[in-house]
């Protein structure tokens, strides 16, 4: 008897971003292995401006012959009280390496808006699509506001964002993806009762080092993808150390790739149920994520909150999957 694996339909909502790119590359590897079907990539304003995140997504998709995948353009002009993260990711969001990538094959001006792409995909495949949300939640919230209840049509929504015990990475309480647009986050967390949330408390353990990129590239050092991975990691490590992101360890935090790991390798994680709430007010508390920690029945929950990750196995699997991507391209 032959075991047939049905590829899992994925919509990636992203704002590339160095760690976003690793999530996208990992996902492309899983597509090439028959484990995933990438239905669409919806780009967002966040790490850099909307036009740049759109272009990067198009370039990375073109690299592996996936330029037929729909790319949505993000909502522009978000009235965020925090700036972008170009000081971490580079002016182009990918270590100022965009000139080394293939030219984009999607046109920003002609592209559908990301919220409409989300609506169209969920209506076409109700109950089938998993959304990996690795950007500020502007697009998802806009889709929910345009078409109330639309997010319930997703099979699952896995969010990288927030912080509970560790504190924020933008303000003392605010993690970037949440504090960039807290109102959007509040809308999404009110949309359904089974969101999956991966916070800084978990991703702080996912330190991607140059040694890891060298292991990946060793499969074919002359590969353009291998060279890009090595160069991007070098850039990201430099800014991570400069901004004291990794406790002095030479590496960078590959936050967003945790969503892909959870979707395809859930055995790497532990989690618990909670009602996550988003603070949208306050000078110091805006963007805070919190939940009731008292030991009483919690009937009104909305999330599966990831609490632990097997980081050694995470990177072991990531290395092998990215090697496979290089071999296949």
mmCIF file of C-alpha atoms in Angstrom:
data_model
loop_
_atom_site.group_PDB
_atom_site.id
_atom_site.type_symbol
_atom_site.label_atom_id
_atom_site.label_comp_id
_atom_site.label_asym_id
_atom_site.label_seq_id
_atom_site.Cartn_x
_atom_site.Cartn_y
_atom_site.Cartn_z
ATOM 1 C CA UNK A 1 0.000 0.000 0.000
ATOM 2 C CA UNK A 2 1.311 3.438 -0.944
ATOM 3 C CA UNK A 3 0.861 6.250 1.548
ATOM 4 C CA UNK A 4 -0.249 9.419 -0.212
ATOM 5 C CA UNK A 5 0.438 12.726 1.515
ATOM 6 C CA UNK A 6 -1.884 15.547 0.547
ATOM 7 C CA UNK A 7 0.085 18.814 0.446
ATOM 8 C CA UNK A 8 -1.081 21.293 3.048
ATOM 9 C CA UNK A 9 -2.415 24.541 1.593
ATOM 10 C CA UNK A 10 -0.547 27.548 3.005
ATOM 11 C CA UNK A 11 -1.073 31.295 2.717
ATOM 12 C CA UNK A 12 1.965 33.224 3.960
ATOM 13 C CA UNK A 13 1.322 36.746 5.266
ATOM 14 C CA UNK A 14 4.746 38.369 5.476
ATOM 15 C CA UNK A 15 6.831 41.552 5.546
ATOM 16 C CA UNK A 16 10.300 40.360 4.421
ATOM 17 C CA UNK A 17 12.537 40.764 6.666
ATOM 18 C CA UNK A 18 15.514 38.431 7.067
ATOM 19 C CA UNK A 19 13.700 35.919 9.246
ATOM 20 C CA UNK A 20 10.662 36.146 6.936
ATOM 21 C CA UNK A 21 12.856 35.110 4.020
ATOM 22 C CA UNK A 22 13.967 32.002 5.880
ATOM 23 C CA UNK A 23 10.319 31.147 6.516
ATOM 24 C CA UNK A 24 9.579 31.574 2.804
ATOM 25 C CA UNK A 25 12.624 29.563 1.691
ATOM 26 C CA UNK A 26 11.710 26.778 4.118
ATOM 27 C CA UNK A 27 8.171 26.768 2.789
ATOM 28 C CA UNK A 28 9.452 26.624 -0.796
ATOM 29 C CA UNK A 29 11.532 23.592 0.130
ATOM 30 C CA UNK A 30 8.459 21.882 1.566
ATOM 31 C CA UNK A 31 6.556 22.670 -1.636
ATOM 32 C CA UNK A 32 9.335 21.072 -3.691
ATOM 33 C CA UNK A 33 9.135 17.985 -1.455
ATOM 34 C CA UNK A 34 5.389 17.659 -1.971
ATOM 35 C CA UNK A 35 4.487 18.553 1.620
ATOM 36 C CA UNK A 36 3.014 22.008 1.003
ATOM 37 C CA UNK A 37 1.031 23.940 -1.568
ATOM 38 C CA UNK A 38 1.696 27.672 -1.451
ATOM 39 C CA UNK A 39 -1.652 29.217 -2.334
ATOM 40 C CA UNK A 40 -0.579 32.861 -2.031
ATOM 41 C CA UNK A 41 1.868 35.238 -0.421
ATOM 42 C CA UNK A 42 0.283 38.361 1.024
ATOM 43 C CA UNK A 43 2.810 41.065 1.779
ATOM 44 C CA UNK A 44 2.512 43.726 4.447
ATOM 45 C CA UNK A 45 4.091 46.971 5.508
ATOM 46 C CA UNK A 46 6.303 46.359 8.528
ATOM 47 C CA UNK A 47 9.997 45.557 8.517
ATOM 48 C CA UNK A 48 10.242 47.854 5.485
ATOM 49 C CA UNK A 49 7.716 49.666 3.308
ATOM 50 C CA UNK A 50 4.971 47.802 1.461
ATOM 51 C CA UNK A 51 6.415 48.104 -2.046
ATOM 52 C CA UNK A 52 9.747 46.670 -0.898
ATOM 53 C CA UNK A 53 8.218 43.681 0.913
ATOM 54 C CA UNK A 54 6.151 42.927 -2.193
ATOM 55 C CA UNK A 55 9.202 43.053 -4.455
ATOM 56 C CA UNK A 56 11.270 40.814 -2.188
ATOM 57 C CA UNK A 57 8.548 38.173 -2.035
ATOM 58 C CA UNK A 58 8.303 38.190 -5.829
ATOM 59 C CA UNK A 59 12.077 37.883 -6.205
ATOM 60 C CA UNK A 60 12.396 34.963 -3.787
ATOM 61 C CA UNK A 61 9.518 33.113 -5.446
ATOM 62 C CA UNK A 62 11.102 33.594 -8.878
ATOM 63 C CA UNK A 63 14.267 31.934 -7.609
ATOM 64 C CA UNK A 64 12.597 28.539 -7.334
ATOM 65 C CA UNK A 65 10.244 28.806 -10.292
ATOM 66 C CA UNK A 66 7.257 29.702 -8.132
ATOM 67 C CA UNK A 67 6.571 33.021 -9.831
ATOM 68 C CA UNK A 68 3.052 31.812 -10.652
ATOM 69 C CA UNK A 69 2.065 32.121 -6.984
ATOM 70 C CA UNK A 70 -0.190 35.122 -6.321
ATOM 71 C CA UNK A 71 1.493 37.941 -4.392
ATOM 72 C CA UNK A 72 -0.751 40.493 -2.698
ATOM 73 C CA UNK A 73 0.319 44.051 -2.007
ATOM 74 C CA UNK A 74 0.049 45.266 1.549
ATOM 75 C CA UNK A 75 -2.105 47.995 3.015
ATOM 76 C CA UNK A 76 -0.085 51.202 2.790
ATOM 77 C CA UNK A 77 0.142 54.130 5.163
ATOM 78 C CA UNK A 78 -0.499 52.306 8.430
ATOM 79 C CA UNK A 79 -0.550 54.957 11.148
ATOM 80 C CA UNK A 80 1.978 53.097 13.273
ATOM 81 C CA UNK A 81 3.547 54.788 16.272
ATOM 82 C CA UNK A 82 6.739 52.783 15.757
ATOM 83 C CA UNK A 83 9.062 52.902 12.778
ATOM 84 C CA UNK A 84 10.091 50.063 10.539
ATOM 85 C CA UNK A 85 12.933 47.650 11.267
ATOM 86 C CA UNK A 86 15.369 48.552 8.488
ATOM 87 C CA UNK A 87 18.069 49.069 11.128
ATOM 88 C CA UNK A 88 17.834 45.320 11.761
ATOM 89 C CA UNK A 89 17.058 43.964 8.291
ATOM 90 C CA UNK A 90 18.685 46.521 5.972
ATOM 91 C CA UNK A 91 17.115 49.188 3.791
ATOM 92 C CA UNK A 92 15.653 46.538 1.487
ATOM 93 C CA UNK A 93 14.696 44.190 4.322
ATOM 94 C CA UNK A 94 17.123 41.468 3.250
ATOM 95 C CA UNK A 95 20.566 42.693 4.212
ATOM 96 C CA UNK A 96 20.844 45.027 1.206
ATOM 97 C CA UNK A 97 21.190 41.924 -0.975
ATOM 98 C CA UNK A 98 18.184 42.477 -3.250
ATOM 99 C CA UNK A 99 20.422 43.076 -6.284
ATOM 100 C CA UNK A 100 21.685 39.490 -5.985
ATOM 101 C CA UNK A 101 18.173 38.050 -6.407
ATOM 102 C CA UNK A 102 16.312 37.459 -9.684
ATOM 103 C CA UNK A 103 14.192 40.372 -10.916
ATOM 104 C CA UNK A 104 10.607 40.439 -9.611
ATOM 105 C CA UNK A 105 7.953 38.912 -11.834
ATOM 106 C CA UNK A 106 4.959 40.572 -10.149
ATOM 107 C CA UNK A 107 3.898 44.203 -10.596
ATOM 108 C CA UNK A 108 3.074 46.134 -7.436
ATOM 109 C CA UNK A 109 0.703 48.581 -9.115
ATOM 110 C CA UNK A 110 -1.285 45.822 -10.816
ATOM 111 C CA UNK A 111 -1.421 43.412 -7.884
ATOM 112 C CA UNK A 112 -4.528 42.772 -5.811
ATOM 113 C CA UNK A 113 -4.468 44.107 -2.290
ATOM 114 C CA UNK A 114 -3.444 41.542 0.293
ATOM 115 C CA UNK A 115 -6.773 41.672 2.203
ATOM 116 C CA UNK A 116 -8.672 40.815 -0.986
ATOM 117 C CA UNK A 117 -6.261 37.972 -1.765
ATOM 118 C CA UNK A 118 -6.903 36.556 1.713
ATOM 119 C CA UNK A 119 -10.671 36.792 1.220
ATOM 120 C CA UNK A 120 -10.555 35.220 -2.243
ATOM 121 C CA UNK A 121 -8.354 32.315 -1.130
ATOM 122 C CA UNK A 122 -10.402 31.506 1.972
ATOM 123 C CA UNK A 123 -13.655 31.619 0.012
ATOM 124 C CA UNK A 124 -12.200 29.364 -2.683
ATOM 125 C CA UNK A 125 -10.815 26.810 -0.194
ATOM 126 C CA UNK A 126 -12.956 27.054 2.969
ATOM 127 C CA UNK A 127 -11.515 25.034 5.835
ATOM 128 C CA UNK A 128 -8.400 24.060 3.873
ATOM 129 C CA UNK A 129 -5.906 26.928 4.144
ATOM 130 C CA UNK A 130 -3.473 27.438 6.995
ATOM 131 C CA UNK A 131 -2.357 31.054 7.332
ATOM 132 C CA UNK A 132 1.184 31.605 8.569
ATOM 133 C CA UNK A 133 1.008 35.190 9.829
ATOM 134 C CA UNK A 134 4.546 36.513 10.276
ATOM 135 C CA UNK A 135 3.962 40.250 9.804
ATOM 136 C CA UNK A 136 1.961 42.938 11.563
ATOM 137 C CA UNK A 137 -1.635 41.736 11.384
ATOM 138 C CA UNK A 138 -2.872 44.615 9.228
ATOM 139 C CA UNK A 139 -3.873 42.464 6.243
ATOM 140 C CA UNK A 140 -5.737 39.845 8.260
ATOM 141 C CA UNK A 141 -7.617 42.503 10.222
ATOM 142 C CA UNK A 142 -8.546 44.367 7.046
ATOM 143 C CA UNK A 143 -9.877 41.147 5.501
ATOM 144 C CA UNK A 144 -11.951 40.499 8.639
ATOM 145 C CA UNK A 145 -13.328 44.046 8.563
ATOM 146 C CA UNK A 146 -14.211 43.857 4.864
ATOM 147 C CA UNK A 147 -15.790 40.421 5.184
ATOM 148 C CA UNK A 148 -16.723 39.744 8.839
ATOM 149 C CA UNK A 149 -16.153 36.116 9.766
ATOM 150 C CA UNK A 150 -13.776 35.408 6.876
ATOM 151 C CA UNK A 151 -10.912 34.331 9.145
ATOM 152 C CA UNK A 152 -13.070 31.512 10.497
ATOM 153 C CA UNK A 153 -12.805 29.928 7.044
ATOM 154 C CA UNK A 154 -9.100 29.233 7.564
ATOM 155 C CA UNK A 155 -8.152 25.742 8.677
ATOM 156 C CA UNK A 156 -5.695 27.283 11.121
ATOM 157 C CA UNK A 157 -3.979 30.615 11.745
ATOM 158 C CA UNK A 158 -0.462 30.478 13.165
ATOM 159 C CA UNK A 159 0.853 33.840 14.369
ATOM 160 C CA UNK A 160 4.381 34.886 15.217
ATOM 161 C CA UNK A 161 3.992 37.782 17.597
ATOM 162 C CA UNK A 162 3.721 39.045 21.122
ATOM 163 C CA UNK A 163 5.596 38.429 24.332
ATOM 164 C CA UNK A 164 4.476 37.401 27.802
ATOM 165 C CA UNK A 165 7.416 36.870 30.149
ATOM 166 C CA UNK A 166 10.369 38.202 28.156
ATOM 167 C CA UNK A 167 9.226 41.739 27.396
ATOM 168 C CA UNK A 168 9.142 43.411 24.007
ATOM 169 C CA UNK A 169 11.737 43.975 21.321
ATOM 170 C CA UNK A 170 10.541 47.476 20.404
ATOM 171 C CA UNK A 171 9.288 48.831 23.729
ATOM 172 C CA UNK A 172 9.520 47.251 27.192
ATOM 173 C CA UNK A 173 6.227 45.450 26.494
ATOM 174 C CA UNK A 174 5.754 45.612 22.735
ATOM 175 C CA UNK A 175 6.840 42.950 20.240
ATOM 176 C CA UNK A 176 7.206 44.332 16.699
ATOM 177 C CA UNK A 177 4.425 42.479 14.859
ATOM 178 C CA UNK A 178 1.878 43.397 17.536
ATOM 179 C CA UNK A 179 2.909 46.925 18.450
ATOM 180 C CA UNK A 180 3.190 47.983 14.805
ATOM 181 C CA UNK A 181 -0.612 47.805 14.598
ATOM 182 C CA UNK A 182 -2.193 46.772 17.923
ATOM 183 C CA UNK A 183 -5.713 47.526 16.738
ATOM 184 C CA UNK A 184 -5.277 45.046 13.893
ATOM 185 C CA UNK A 185 -3.933 42.451 16.315
ATOM 186 C CA UNK A 186 -6.937 42.957 18.602
ATOM 187 C CA UNK A 187 -9.288 42.404 15.657
ATOM 188 C CA UNK A 188 -7.573 39.155 14.691
ATOM 189 C CA UNK A 189 -7.449 37.790 18.242
ATOM 190 C CA UNK A 190 -11.193 38.431 18.531
ATOM 191 C CA UNK A 191 -11.917 36.614 15.266
ATOM 192 C CA UNK A 192 -11.809 32.963 16.417
ATOM 193 C CA UNK A 193 -11.080 30.733 19.408
ATOM 194 C CA UNK A 194 -8.231 28.559 18.132
ATOM 195 C CA UNK A 195 -5.391 30.820 17.005
ATOM 196 C CA UNK A 196 -1.860 29.497 17.458
ATOM 197 C CA UNK A 197 0.533 32.064 18.925
ATOM 198 C CA UNK A 198 4.323 31.818 18.927
ATOM 199 C CA UNK A 199 5.815 34.619 21.016
ATOM 200 C CA UNK A 200 9.271 36.003 21.711
ATOM 201 C CA UNK A 201 9.349 33.811 24.814
ATOM 202 C CA UNK A 202 9.820 30.862 22.454
ATOM 203 C CA UNK A 203 11.629 32.395 19.482
ATOM 204 C CA UNK A 204 14.356 33.843 21.721
ATOM 205 C CA UNK A 205 15.801 30.311 21.700
ATOM 206 C CA UNK A 206 16.023 30.124 17.894
ATOM 207 C CA UNK A 207 19.453 31.649 17.268
ATOM 208 C CA UNK A 208 20.615 31.083 13.698
ATOM 209 C CA UNK A 209 24.429 31.125 13.636
ATOM 210 C CA UNK A 210 26.948 31.342 10.777
ATOM 211 C CA UNK A 211 27.886 27.736 11.547
ATOM 212 C CA UNK A 212 24.330 26.706 10.672
ATOM 213 C CA UNK A 213 24.389 28.610 7.374
ATOM 214 C CA UNK A 214 27.735 26.995 6.521
ATOM 215 C CA UNK A 215 26.206 23.545 7.100
ATOM 216 C CA UNK A 216 23.387 24.398 4.719
ATOM 217 C CA UNK A 217 25.638 25.873 2.039
ATOM 218 C CA UNK A 218 28.071 22.949 2.150
ATOM 219 C CA UNK A 219 25.717 20.882 -0.007
ATOM 220 C CA UNK A 220 26.573 23.196 -2.956
ATOM 221 C CA UNK A 221 28.620 26.295 -2.026
ATOM 222 C CA UNK A 222 28.380 27.682 -5.588
ATOM 223 C CA UNK A 223 24.581 27.735 -5.513
ATOM 224 C CA UNK A 224 23.126 31.243 -5.668
ATOM 225 C CA UNK A 225 20.690 30.331 -2.901
ATOM 226 C CA UNK A 226 23.525 29.014 -0.722
ATOM 227 C CA UNK A 227 25.575 32.175 -1.248
ATOM 228 C CA UNK A 228 22.555 34.333 -0.419
ATOM 229 C CA UNK A 229 21.859 32.405 2.791
ATOM 230 C CA UNK A 230 25.466 32.787 3.960
ATOM 231 C CA UNK A 231 25.564 36.512 3.131
ATOM 232 C CA UNK A 232 22.172 37.252 4.687
ATOM 233 C CA UNK A 233 23.116 35.467 7.900
ATOM 234 C CA UNK A 234 26.367 37.468 8.103
ATOM 235 C CA UNK A 235 24.408 40.711 7.794
ATOM 236 C CA UNK A 236 21.721 39.692 10.263
ATOM 237 C CA UNK A 237 24.289 38.542 12.827
ATOM 238 C CA UNK A 238 26.033 41.917 12.637
ATOM 239 C CA UNK A 239 22.864 43.908 13.310
ATOM 240 C CA UNK A 240 21.663 41.444 15.959
ATOM 241 C CA UNK A 241 24.881 41.850 17.936
ATOM 242 C CA UNK A 242 24.836 45.619 17.467
ATOM 243 C CA UNK A 243 21.291 45.779 18.840
ATOM 244 C CA UNK A 244 21.941 43.175 21.574
ATOM 245 C CA UNK A 245 19.311 40.737 20.348
ATOM 246 C CA UNK A 246 21.059 37.429 21.127
ATOM 247 C CA UNK A 247 22.699 37.875 24.540
ATOM 248 C CA UNK A 248 26.125 38.166 22.922
ATOM 249 C CA UNK A 249 25.834 34.931 20.943
ATOM 250 C CA UNK A 250 26.967 35.415 17.309
ATOM 251 C CA UNK A 251 23.678 34.688 15.581
ATOM 252 C CA UNK A 252 20.255 36.160 14.852
ATOM 253 C CA UNK A 253 16.747 35.218 15.909
ATOM 254 C CA UNK A 254 14.849 33.463 13.153
ATOM 255 C CA UNK A 255 11.471 34.279 14.750
ATOM 256 C CA UNK A 256 9.185 33.848 11.769
ATOM 257 C CA UNK A 257 10.452 30.450 10.666
ATOM 258 C CA UNK A 258 8.927 29.040 13.859
ATOM 259 C CA UNK A 259 5.490 29.215 12.225
ATOM 260 C CA UNK A 260 6.563 26.911 9.408
ATOM 261 C CA UNK A 261 8.132 24.522 11.901
ATOM 262 C CA UNK A 262 4.913 24.392 13.935
ATOM 263 C CA UNK A 263 2.708 23.728 10.912
ATOM 264 C CA UNK A 264 4.801 20.866 9.554
ATOM 265 C CA UNK A 265 6.671 19.613 12.624
ATOM 266 C CA UNK A 266 4.329 20.265 15.584
ATOM 267 C CA UNK A 267 6.067 17.632 17.710
ATOM 268 C CA UNK A 268 8.843 20.191 18.301
ATOM 269 C CA UNK A 269 6.544 22.320 20.473
ATOM 270 C CA UNK A 270 4.605 22.373 23.742
ATOM 271 C CA UNK A 271 1.633 24.651 24.279
ATOM 272 C CA UNK A 272 -1.300 25.595 26.517
ATOM 273 C CA UNK A 273 -4.712 27.226 26.146
ATOM 274 C CA UNK A 274 -5.272 30.857 27.034
ATOM 275 C CA UNK A 275 -7.296 33.917 26.229
ATOM 276 C CA UNK A 276 -4.756 36.313 24.761
ATOM 277 C CA UNK A 277 -5.647 39.988 24.852
ATOM 278 C CA UNK A 278 -4.015 42.969 23.165
ATOM 279 C CA UNK A 279 -3.574 46.330 24.874
ATOM 280 C CA UNK A 280 -4.262 49.137 22.396
ATOM 281 C CA UNK A 281 -3.996 52.077 24.805
ATOM 282 C CA UNK A 282 -1.380 53.617 27.044
ATOM 283 C CA UNK A 283 1.963 55.272 26.470
ATOM 284 C CA UNK A 284 3.941 52.416 28.000
ATOM 285 C CA UNK A 285 1.551 49.486 27.584
ATOM 286 C CA UNK A 286 0.368 49.844 23.978
ATOM 287 C CA UNK A 287 1.079 46.594 22.141
ATOM 288 C CA UNK A 288 1.236 44.529 25.333
ATOM 289 C CA UNK A 289 0.004 40.932 25.016
ATOM 290 C CA UNK A 290 -1.354 39.293 28.166
ATOM 291 C CA UNK A 291 -3.577 36.558 29.527
ATOM 292 C CA UNK A 292 -5.046 35.530 32.873
ATOM 293 C CA UNK A 293 -2.467 33.437 34.759
ATOM 294 C CA UNK A 294 -4.634 32.597 37.757
ATOM 295 C CA UNK A 295 -5.612 28.971 38.331
ATOM 296 C CA UNK A 296 -9.299 29.127 37.572
ATOM 297 C CA UNK A 297 -11.403 27.664 34.758
ATOM 298 C CA UNK A 298 -10.746 29.439 31.479
ATOM 299 C CA UNK A 299 -13.798 29.021 29.326
ATOM 300 C CA UNK A 300 -13.411 32.049 27.066
ATOM 301 C CA UNK A 301 -10.091 31.157 25.448
ATOM 302 C CA UNK A 302 -8.936 32.129 21.964
ATOM 303 C CA UNK A 303 -5.436 30.714 21.524
ATOM 304 C CA UNK A 304 -3.037 27.835 21.722
ATOM 305 C CA UNK A 305 0.049 29.574 23.123
ATOM 306 C CA UNK A 306 3.360 27.890 22.336
ATOM 307 C CA UNK A 307 5.448 27.586 25.496
ATOM 308 C CA UNK A 308 8.503 25.523 24.504
ATOM 309 C CA UNK A 309 10.465 24.508 21.414
ATOM 310 C CA UNK A 310 13.103 21.833 20.847
ATOM 311 C CA UNK A 311 15.591 24.252 19.307
ATOM 312 C CA UNK A 312 18.229 21.620 18.514
ATOM 313 C CA UNK A 313 15.775 19.555 16.499
ATOM 314 C CA UNK A 314 14.305 22.726 14.961
ATOM 315 C CA UNK A 315 17.644 23.616 13.413
ATOM 316 C CA UNK A 316 18.469 20.023 12.481
ATOM 317 C CA UNK A 317 15.281 19.864 10.399
ATOM 318 C CA UNK A 318 15.691 23.380 8.985
ATOM 319 C CA UNK A 319 19.220 22.559 7.804
ATOM 320 C CA UNK A 320 18.114 19.404 6.006
ATOM 321 C CA UNK A 321 15.110 21.060 4.366
ATOM 322 C CA UNK A 322 17.137 24.038 3.122
ATOM 323 C CA UNK A 323 19.795 21.674 1.808
ATOM 324 C CA UNK A 324 17.025 19.993 -0.151
ATOM 325 C CA UNK A 325 15.949 23.363 -1.566
ATOM 326 C CA UNK A 326 19.487 24.012 -2.811
ATOM 327 C CA UNK A 327 19.751 20.536 -4.332
ATOM 328 C CA UNK A 328 16.434 20.964 -6.160
ATOM 329 C CA UNK A 329 17.396 24.360 -7.575
#
